[in-house]
Coordinates of C-alpha atoms in Angstrom, one line a residue:
M1 CA 48.3 -14.1 -18.0
T2 CA 49.0 -17.2 -15.9
N3 CA 45.9 -19.3 -15.1
L4 CA 45.4 -20.5 -11.5
R5 CA 45.1 -24.1 -10.9
L6 CA 41.6 -25.1 -9.7
A7 CA 42.8 -25.7 -6.2
D8 CA 44.4 -22.2 -6.0
Q9 CA 41.3 -20.5 -7.1
A10 CA 39.1 -18.8 -4.4
P11 CA 35.9 -20.9 -3.9
P12 CA 32.8 -19.2 -5.0
A13 CA 31.0 -17.4 -2.2
K14 CA 28.2 -19.4 -0.7
K15 CA 24.8 -17.9 -1.5
S16 CA 23.2 -16.8 1.7
R17 CA 19.8 -18.2 2.8
I18 CA 17.5 -15.3 3.4
G19 CA 14.3 -15.3 5.5
L20 CA 11.6 -12.8 5.9
N21 CA 9.5 -12.4 9.1
L22 CA 6.4 -10.2 9.2
A23 CA 4.8 -9.4 12.5
G24 CA 1.1 -8.5 13.1
G25 CA -0.6 -5.3 13.7
G26 CA -4.2 -5.3 12.4
P27 CA -5.2 -4.0 9.0
L28 CA -3.1 -0.8 9.2
G29 CA -0.1 -2.8 10.5
G30 CA -0.5 -4.7 7.1
M31 CA -0.6 -1.4 5.2
Y32 CA 2.5 -0.3 7.0
E33 CA 4.4 -3.4 6.0
I34 CA 3.3 -3.2 2.3
G35 CA 4.7 0.3 2.2
A36 CA 7.9 -0.8 3.8
L37 CA 8.3 -3.8 1.6
C38 CA 7.9 -1.6 -1.5
A39 CA 10.6 0.7 -0.1
L40 CA 13.0 -2.2 0.5
K41 CA 12.4 -3.8 -2.9
E42 CA 13.2 -0.8 -4.9
S43 CA 16.1 0.3 -2.7
L44 CA 17.9 -3.1 -2.6
D45 CA 19.6 -5.0 -5.4
G46 CA 20.3 -8.8 -5.0
I47 CA 17.2 -9.6 -3.2
D48 CA 13.9 -10.9 -4.7
F49 CA 11.0 -10.8 -2.3
N50 CA 9.3 -13.6 -4.2
E51 CA 12.3 -15.8 -4.2
L52 CA 13.4 -15.9 -0.5
D53 CA 14.2 -19.2 1.3
V54 CA 11.8 -18.9 4.1
Y55 CA 8.8 -16.8 4.9
V56 CA 7.3 -16.5 8.4
G57 CA 4.2 -14.5 9.1
V58 CA 2.2 -13.7 12.3
S59 CA -1.3 -12.4 12.2
V60 CA -1.8 -9.9 9.3
G61 CA 1.9 -10.6 8.5
S62 CA 1.0 -14.1 7.7
L63 CA -1.4 -13.0 5.0
L64 CA 1.4 -10.9 3.4
A65 CA 4.0 -13.7 3.8
A66 CA 1.6 -16.3 2.2
S67 CA 1.1 -13.9 -0.8
L68 CA 4.8 -13.2 -1.3
A69 CA 5.6 -16.9 -1.1
N70 CA 2.9 -17.4 -3.7
G71 CA 4.6 -15.0 -6.1
I72 CA 2.6 -11.9 -5.5
T73 CA 4.9 -8.9 -5.6
P74 CA 4.9 -6.2 -3.0
E75 CA 3.6 -3.7 -5.7
S76 CA 0.8 -6.1 -6.6
L77 CA 0.0 -6.3 -2.8
Y78 CA -0.3 -2.6 -2.8
R79 CA -2.6 -2.4 -5.8
I80 CA -4.8 -5.3 -4.3
M81 CA -4.9 -4.2 -0.7
I82 CA -4.4 -0.4 -0.8
G83 CA -5.1 0.8 -4.3
H84 CA -8.7 1.6 -5.2
R85 CA -8.8 -0.9 -8.0
A86 CA -7.3 -4.5 -8.2
A87 CA -6.4 -6.0 -11.6
E88 CA -6.8 -9.6 -10.6
Y89 CA -9.8 -9.5 -8.3
S90 CA -12.0 -7.1 -6.3
F91 CA -10.7 -6.6 -2.8
Q92 CA -13.4 -5.2 -0.4
P93 CA -11.8 -4.1 2.9
E94 CA -15.3 -4.3 4.5
S95 CA -15.2 -8.0 4.2
F96 CA -12.9 -8.2 7.1
L97 CA -15.3 -6.2 9.3
R98 CA -18.5 -8.3 8.6
P99 CA -20.3 -9.3 11.9
A100 CA -19.8 -13.0 13.0
F101 CA -23.5 -13.8 12.6
R102 CA -23.0 -17.5 12.9
E103 CA -21.1 -17.1 16.2
Y104 CA -24.0 -14.8 17.5
S105 CA -26.6 -17.3 16.5
Q106 CA -24.8 -20.2 18.2
R107 CA -24.3 -18.3 21.4
A108 CA -27.9 -17.1 21.4
K109 CA -29.2 -20.6 21.0
S110 CA -27.3 -21.6 24.1
V111 CA -28.9 -19.0 26.4
P112 CA -32.1 -21.1 27.3
K113 CA -30.0 -24.2 28.3
L114 CA -27.6 -21.9 30.3
V115 CA -30.5 -20.2 32.2
M116 CA -32.0 -23.7 33.1
E117 CA -28.6 -24.9 34.4
A118 CA -28.2 -21.8 36.5
F119 CA -31.6 -22.3 38.2
V120 CA -30.7 -25.9 38.8
T121 CA -27.4 -25.1 40.2
F122 CA -28.9 -22.4 42.5
L123 CA -31.8 -24.7 43.7
A124 CA -29.4 -27.6 44.3
N125 CA -27.1 -25.4 46.4
P126 CA -29.1 -22.6 47.9
G127 CA -26.8 -22.1 50.9
N128 CA -23.5 -22.5 49.0
I129 CA -24.1 -20.3 45.9
S130 CA -25.9 -17.0 45.4
L131 CA -28.4 -16.5 42.5
K132 CA -26.0 -14.0 41.0
G133 CA -23.1 -16.6 41.2
A134 CA -25.3 -19.3 39.6
F135 CA -26.1 -17.0 36.7
A136 CA -22.4 -16.4 36.1
T137 CA -22.6 -19.4 33.7
L138 CA -24.4 -17.0 31.3
G139 CA -20.9 -15.7 30.4
R140 CA -20.6 -18.6 28.1
A141 CA -23.3 -17.1 25.9
I142 CA -21.2 -14.1 25.1
P143 CA -19.8 -14.4 21.5
T144 CA -16.1 -15.0 21.3
G145 CA -15.6 -12.6 18.4
V146 CA -17.2 -9.6 16.8
F147 CA -16.1 -10.1 13.1
D148 CA -16.3 -13.0 10.8
G149 CA -12.7 -14.4 10.1
D150 CA -14.0 -16.7 7.4
Q151 CA -13.9 -13.9 5.0
I152 CA -10.1 -13.8 5.2
A153 CA -9.8 -17.6 4.3
H154 CA -12.4 -17.2 1.5
M155 CA -10.6 -14.3 0.0
L156 CA -7.2 -16.0 0.1
E157 CA -8.6 -19.3 -1.2
Q158 CA -9.7 -17.4 -4.4
V159 CA -6.4 -15.7 -4.8
F160 CA -4.3 -18.8 -4.4
Q161 CA -6.4 -20.7 -6.9
A162 CA -4.7 -18.7 -9.7
V163 CA -2.4 -20.4 -12.1
G164 CA 1.1 -20.6 -10.7
R165 CA -0.1 -20.4 -7.0
S166 CA -1.2 -22.8 -4.4
N167 CA -3.2 -23.0 -1.2
D168 CA -1.1 -26.0 -0.2
F169 CA 2.1 -25.4 1.8
R170 CA 3.7 -28.6 0.3
D171 CA 3.3 -27.2 -3.2
L172 CA 5.3 -24.1 -2.7
S173 CA 8.8 -23.7 -3.9
H174 CA 9.8 -21.9 -0.8
K175 CA 9.3 -22.6 3.0
L176 CA 6.3 -20.8 4.4
Y177 CA 5.4 -20.8 8.0
V178 CA 2.1 -19.3 9.5
I179 CA 2.2 -19.0 13.2
A180 CA -0.9 -19.2 15.4
T181 CA -1.6 -19.9 19.1
D182 CA -3.3 -23.1 20.4
L183 CA -6.0 -21.7 22.6
D184 CA -6.1 -24.6 24.9
S185 CA -2.4 -24.8 25.6
G186 CA -1.2 -21.3 25.0
R187 CA 1.6 -22.7 22.8
S188 CA 2.6 -21.4 19.4
V189 CA 1.8 -23.6 16.4
K190 CA 3.8 -23.6 13.2
F191 CA 1.5 -24.3 10.2
G192 CA 3.6 -25.3 7.3
G193 CA 5.8 -27.4 9.5
K194 CA 5.8 -31.1 9.9
G195 CA 2.4 -32.5 10.8
R196 CA 0.7 -29.1 10.1
D197 CA 1.5 -28.7 6.4
H198 CA -1.6 -30.4 5.3
V199 CA -3.8 -27.5 6.4
P200 CA -4.9 -25.1 3.7
I201 CA -2.7 -21.9 3.8
S202 CA -5.9 -19.7 3.8
R203 CA -7.3 -21.6 6.9
A204 CA -3.9 -21.2 8.7
V205 CA -3.8 -17.5 7.9
E206 CA -7.4 -17.1 9.3
A207 CA -6.2 -18.8 12.5
S208 CA -3.2 -16.6 12.8
C209 CA -5.3 -13.4 12.3
A210 CA -7.9 -14.5 14.9
L211 CA -7.2 -11.8 17.5
P212 CA -9.3 -12.8 20.7
G213 CA -12.3 -10.6 21.1
L214 CA -12.4 -9.5 17.5
Y215 CA -12.5 -12.8 15.7
P216 CA -13.7 -16.1 17.0
P217 CA -11.1 -18.9 17.5
V218 CA -10.6 -21.0 14.3
E219 CA -11.2 -24.7 14.5
I220 CA -8.6 -26.9 12.7
D221 CA -8.4 -30.8 13.1
G222 CA -10.6 -30.4 16.3
E223 CA -8.3 -27.8 17.9
F224 CA -8.9 -24.1 18.3
F225 CA -6.4 -21.4 17.4
V226 CA -6.0 -17.7 17.9
D227 CA -3.7 -14.9 16.9
G228 CA -0.1 -16.0 16.7
A229 CA 1.2 -12.8 18.3
L230 CA 0.0 -13.8 21.7
V231 CA 3.2 -15.7 22.4
K232 CA 5.8 -13.9 20.2
T233 CA 5.7 -11.0 17.8
L234 CA 8.1 -12.0 15.1
H235 CA 9.1 -15.6 15.6
A236 CA 12.5 -14.8 13.9
S237 CA 13.8 -18.0 15.4
V238 CA 11.7 -20.0 12.9
S239 CA 13.7 -18.6 10.0
L240 CA 17.0 -19.0 11.9
D241 CA 16.2 -22.6 12.8
E242 CA 15.6 -23.1 9.0
G243 CA 19.2 -22.2 8.4
A244 CA 18.7 -18.5 7.4
D245 CA 21.9 -16.6 7.2
F246 CA 20.2 -13.3 7.0
V247 CA 16.7 -12.4 8.3
L248 CA 14.8 -9.3 7.4
C249 CA 12.1 -8.4 10.0
L250 CA 9.2 -6.0 9.7
N251 CA 7.2 -5.0 12.9
P252 CA 4.6 -2.2 12.6
I253 CA 3.6 -2.0 16.2
V254 CA 5.8 -0.1 18.8
P255 CA 4.9 1.7 21.9
Y256 CA 4.6 5.4 21.7
D257 CA 6.9 7.9 23.6
A258 CA 4.8 10.9 24.1
K259 CA 7.8 12.7 25.8
L260 CA 9.8 12.6 22.5
Y261 CA 7.2 14.7 20.7
P262 CA 7.7 18.1 22.2
K263 CA 11.4 17.8 21.1
I264 CA 10.4 17.7 17.5
G265 CA 7.7 20.4 17.6
V266 CA 4.5 18.3 17.6
V267 CA 2.1 18.1 20.5
Q268 CA -0.6 15.5 20.6
H269 CA -1.7 13.7 23.8
E270 CA 1.4 14.6 25.9
K271 CA -0.3 12.6 28.4
L272 CA -1.7 9.4 27.0
K273 CA -4.3 9.1 29.7
N274 CA -6.2 12.0 28.0
G275 CA -6.7 9.8 25.0
G276 CA -9.2 7.6 27.0
L277 CA -9.3 3.8 27.4
P278 CA -8.6 2.8 23.8
V279 CA -5.2 4.8 23.9
V280 CA -4.3 3.4 27.3
L281 CA -5.1 -0.2 26.1
S282 CA -3.1 0.3 22.7
Q283 CA 0.0 1.6 24.8
T284 CA -0.2 -1.3 27.1
F285 CA -0.5 -3.9 24.4
R286 CA 2.3 -2.4 22.3
A287 CA 4.6 -2.1 25.3
I288 CA 4.0 -5.8 26.3
I289 CA 4.6 -7.3 22.8
H290 CA 7.5 -5.0 21.9
S291 CA 9.4 -5.7 25.2
R292 CA 8.9 -9.4 24.5
M293 CA 10.3 -9.0 21.0
K294 CA 13.4 -7.1 22.2
V295 CA 14.2 -9.8 24.6
G296 CA 14.0 -12.4 21.8
L297 CA 16.0 -10.4 19.4
S298 CA 18.8 -9.8 22.0
K299 CA 19.3 -13.6 22.3
Y300 CA 19.7 -14.3 18.6
S301 CA 23.2 -12.9 18.4
S302 CA 24.5 -15.5 20.7
Q303 CA 22.4 -18.4 19.8
Y304 CA 22.8 -17.9 16.0
K305 CA 26.3 -16.5 15.6
H306 CA 26.4 -17.2 11.9
A307 CA 23.3 -15.1 11.1
D308 CA 22.3 -11.5 10.8
V309 CA 18.9 -10.1 11.7
V310 CA 17.9 -6.7 10.7
L311 CA 14.7 -5.1 12.0
F312 CA 12.6 -2.3 10.5
E313 CA 9.8 -0.6 12.5
P314 CA 8.2 2.8 13.1
S315 CA 9.8 5.3 15.5
H316 CA 8.7 5.4 19.0
A317 CA 7.8 9.0 18.3
D318 CA 5.6 8.0 15.5
A319 CA 2.3 9.6 16.3
E320 CA 0.9 8.9 12.8
M321 CA 1.0 5.1 13.4
F322 CA 0.0 5.2 17.1
F323 CA -3.1 7.4 16.7
A324 CA -4.3 5.9 13.5
N325 CA -7.4 3.8 13.8
V326 CA -6.2 0.3 13.5
F327 CA -9.4 -0.8 11.8
S328 CA -9.9 2.2 9.6
Y329 CA -9.3 1.6 5.9
A330 CA -9.7 5.2 5.0
E331 CA -6.1 5.9 6.0
R332 CA -4.5 3.0 4.2
N333 CA -2.9 5.1 1.4
K334 CA -1.6 7.5 4.0
I335 CA -0.1 4.9 6.2
A336 CA 1.5 2.9 3.3
E337 CA 3.1 6.2 2.0
H338 CA 4.2 7.0 5.5
A339 CA 5.9 3.5 5.9
Y340 CA 7.4 3.9 2.5
Q341 CA 9.2 7.1 3.3
R342 CA 10.0 6.1 6.8
T343 CA 11.7 2.9 5.7
R344 CA 13.7 4.9 3.0
Q345 CA 14.8 7.4 5.5
E346 CA 15.9 4.6 8.0
L347 CA 17.9 2.9 5.2
L348 CA 19.8 6.2 4.5
N349 CA 20.4 7.0 8.2
R350 CA 21.6 3.5 8.9
A351 CA 23.7 3.1 5.7
D352 CA 27.0 2.8 7.5
E353 CA 25.7 0.1 9.7
L354 CA 23.6 -1.8 7.1
Q355 CA 25.8 -1.6 3.9
P356 CA 28.4 -4.1 5.3
I357 CA 25.6 -6.6 6.5
F358 CA 23.8 -6.3 3.2
E359 CA 27.0 -6.8 1.2
K360 CA 28.0 -9.8 3.2
H361 CA 24.8 -11.5 1.8
G362 CA 25.1 -10.2 -1.7
I363 CA 22.7 -7.2 -1.5
R364 CA 23.6 -3.8 -2.6
M365 CA 21.8 -0.6 -1.4
R366 CA 20.7 1.7 -4.3
M367 CA 21.9 5.0 -2.9
D368 CA 20.6 6.9 -6.0
V369 CA 17.1 5.7 -5.3
L370 CA 17.4 6.4 -1.6
R371 CA 18.6 9.9 -2.2
D372 CA 15.8 10.8 -4.6
R373 CA 13.5 13.0 -2.4
E374 CA 10.9 13.2 -5.2
R375 CA 10.0 9.5 -5.0
H376 CA 6.6 8.5 -3.8
L377 CA 5.0 5.1 -3.3
A378 CA 2.2 5.3 -5.8
A379 CA 4.6 6.3 -8.6
G380 CA 7.1 3.7 -7.6
V381 CA 4.3 1.0 -7.7
K382 CA 3.1 2.2 -11.1
E383 CA 6.7 2.0 -12.6
A384 CA 7.3 -1.4 -11.1
L385 CA 3.9 -2.8 -12.2
R386 CA 4.4 -1.4 -15.8
D387 CA 7.7 -3.4 -16.0
E388 CA 5.9 -6.4 -14.6
D389 CA 3.0 -6.1 -17.0
G390 CA 5.4 -5.5 -19.9
K391 CA 6.6 -9.1 -19.5
R392 CA 3.2 -10.5 -20.3
D393 CA 0.2 -9.5 -22.4
K394 CA -2.1 -7.1 -20.6
S395 CA -5.6 -8.2 -19.8
P396 CA -8.4 -5.7 -20.6
M397 CA -8.9 -5.1 -16.8
Q398 CA -5.2 -4.1 -16.5
R399 CA -5.4 -1.8 -19.4
L400 CA -8.5 -0.2 -17.9
D401 CA -6.8 0.0 -14.5
E402 CA -3.9 2.0 -16.0
A403 CA -6.3 4.3 -17.9
L404 CA -8.4 5.0 -14.8
E405 CA -5.2 5.8 -12.7
D406 CA -4.0 8.2 -15.4
L407 CA -7.4 9.9 -15.5
E408 CA -7.4 10.2 -11.7
R409 CA -3.9 11.9 -11.8
W410 CA -5.0 14.3 -14.5
V411 CA -8.1 15.3 -12.5
K412 CA -6.1 16.0 -9.5
A413 CA -3.5 18.0 -11.5
E414 CA -6.2 20.0 -13.0
T415 CA -7.9 20.6 -9.7
G416 CA -4.7 21.8 -8.1
S417 CA -3.9 24.1 -11.0
Q418 CA -7.3 25.7 -10.7
K419 CA -6.9 26.2 -7.0
N420 CA -3.6 27.9 -7.6
A421 CA -5.0 30.1 -10.3
A422 CA -7.8 31.2 -7.9

């Protein structure tokens, strides 16, 4: 066989730079993204979700992005955030719903001063302002958030103190950007970027998750920040500006199309007005942020002609996601499993479209895994974690965790067989 001269040989294919963008969506949005990530990881060869070139997270997506960039696998995220037991530390969902007592106290202390100011204003301008108008200043005493966001930062600070992890953007081996909104200017801020990389990752995530009305604004370097989704939902342009050739995007929040449901035999709130104010507000919020996201995505094909952007999200007829209580943790297993199966099915349905894109960037779809109708999230996670744990000595807590899971499955199986026998 004749050897080719070096100049005649085809140059090795350039390795694609890959980015991951995770949108927000409250606690259940995070559970959805974990389920989707687990499905993508087991269904795609050639991509390591802990070794990507750039991670971008918004709101709850920033918590997941920061964890992945710190080497925490999607399966470990499932065990920590969704499973009933965590091998590394105890995660309590209730921590995110603790009342913001400090905020309440600070606002309450301001009431006497504000009342005095109102009286002084009224007495100084009796003909120009009504007593009711003067007392409008008491609005400043209303708390800016219901829950204490410090719990998010505290939990992540503990997680990122483990060996091999870091709470410092500058120490990570991969680019991580956490997006928040500057409350006083309305502009997006990129923590992890130049001039903002000194901020602890945990604090940046707290700021990105500070949804107005639910969590108080977060003070960083004398400025106040709130949820990063207020300006954009995905901020995929951040990954593209970092030179990403391929960007995977996950968005758990889409507007619901009630008119699609009768077509597939399910009837639930055909008229969303019947669901009351929470449903109407949810639909409005979803429609606004989703339309904004679509406008942004439509521009990327012309602005970044070298890159491919692939988005995964729920169907517009997905009642399970729309009508789920966004702040309920009781449904977290159900939502994660739903996202896992939905993402697997979408990969199958879009295989003709997606395979050429994936292959272009060195990624192969595992059709054997996708066609396995018996696969479920919990079993896939356990299998992956066993492989992961096999690479290192198991701690007593990990062994206990596995034993409890085996016992739990045995009890369920026995209960089921007894019911069938009856």
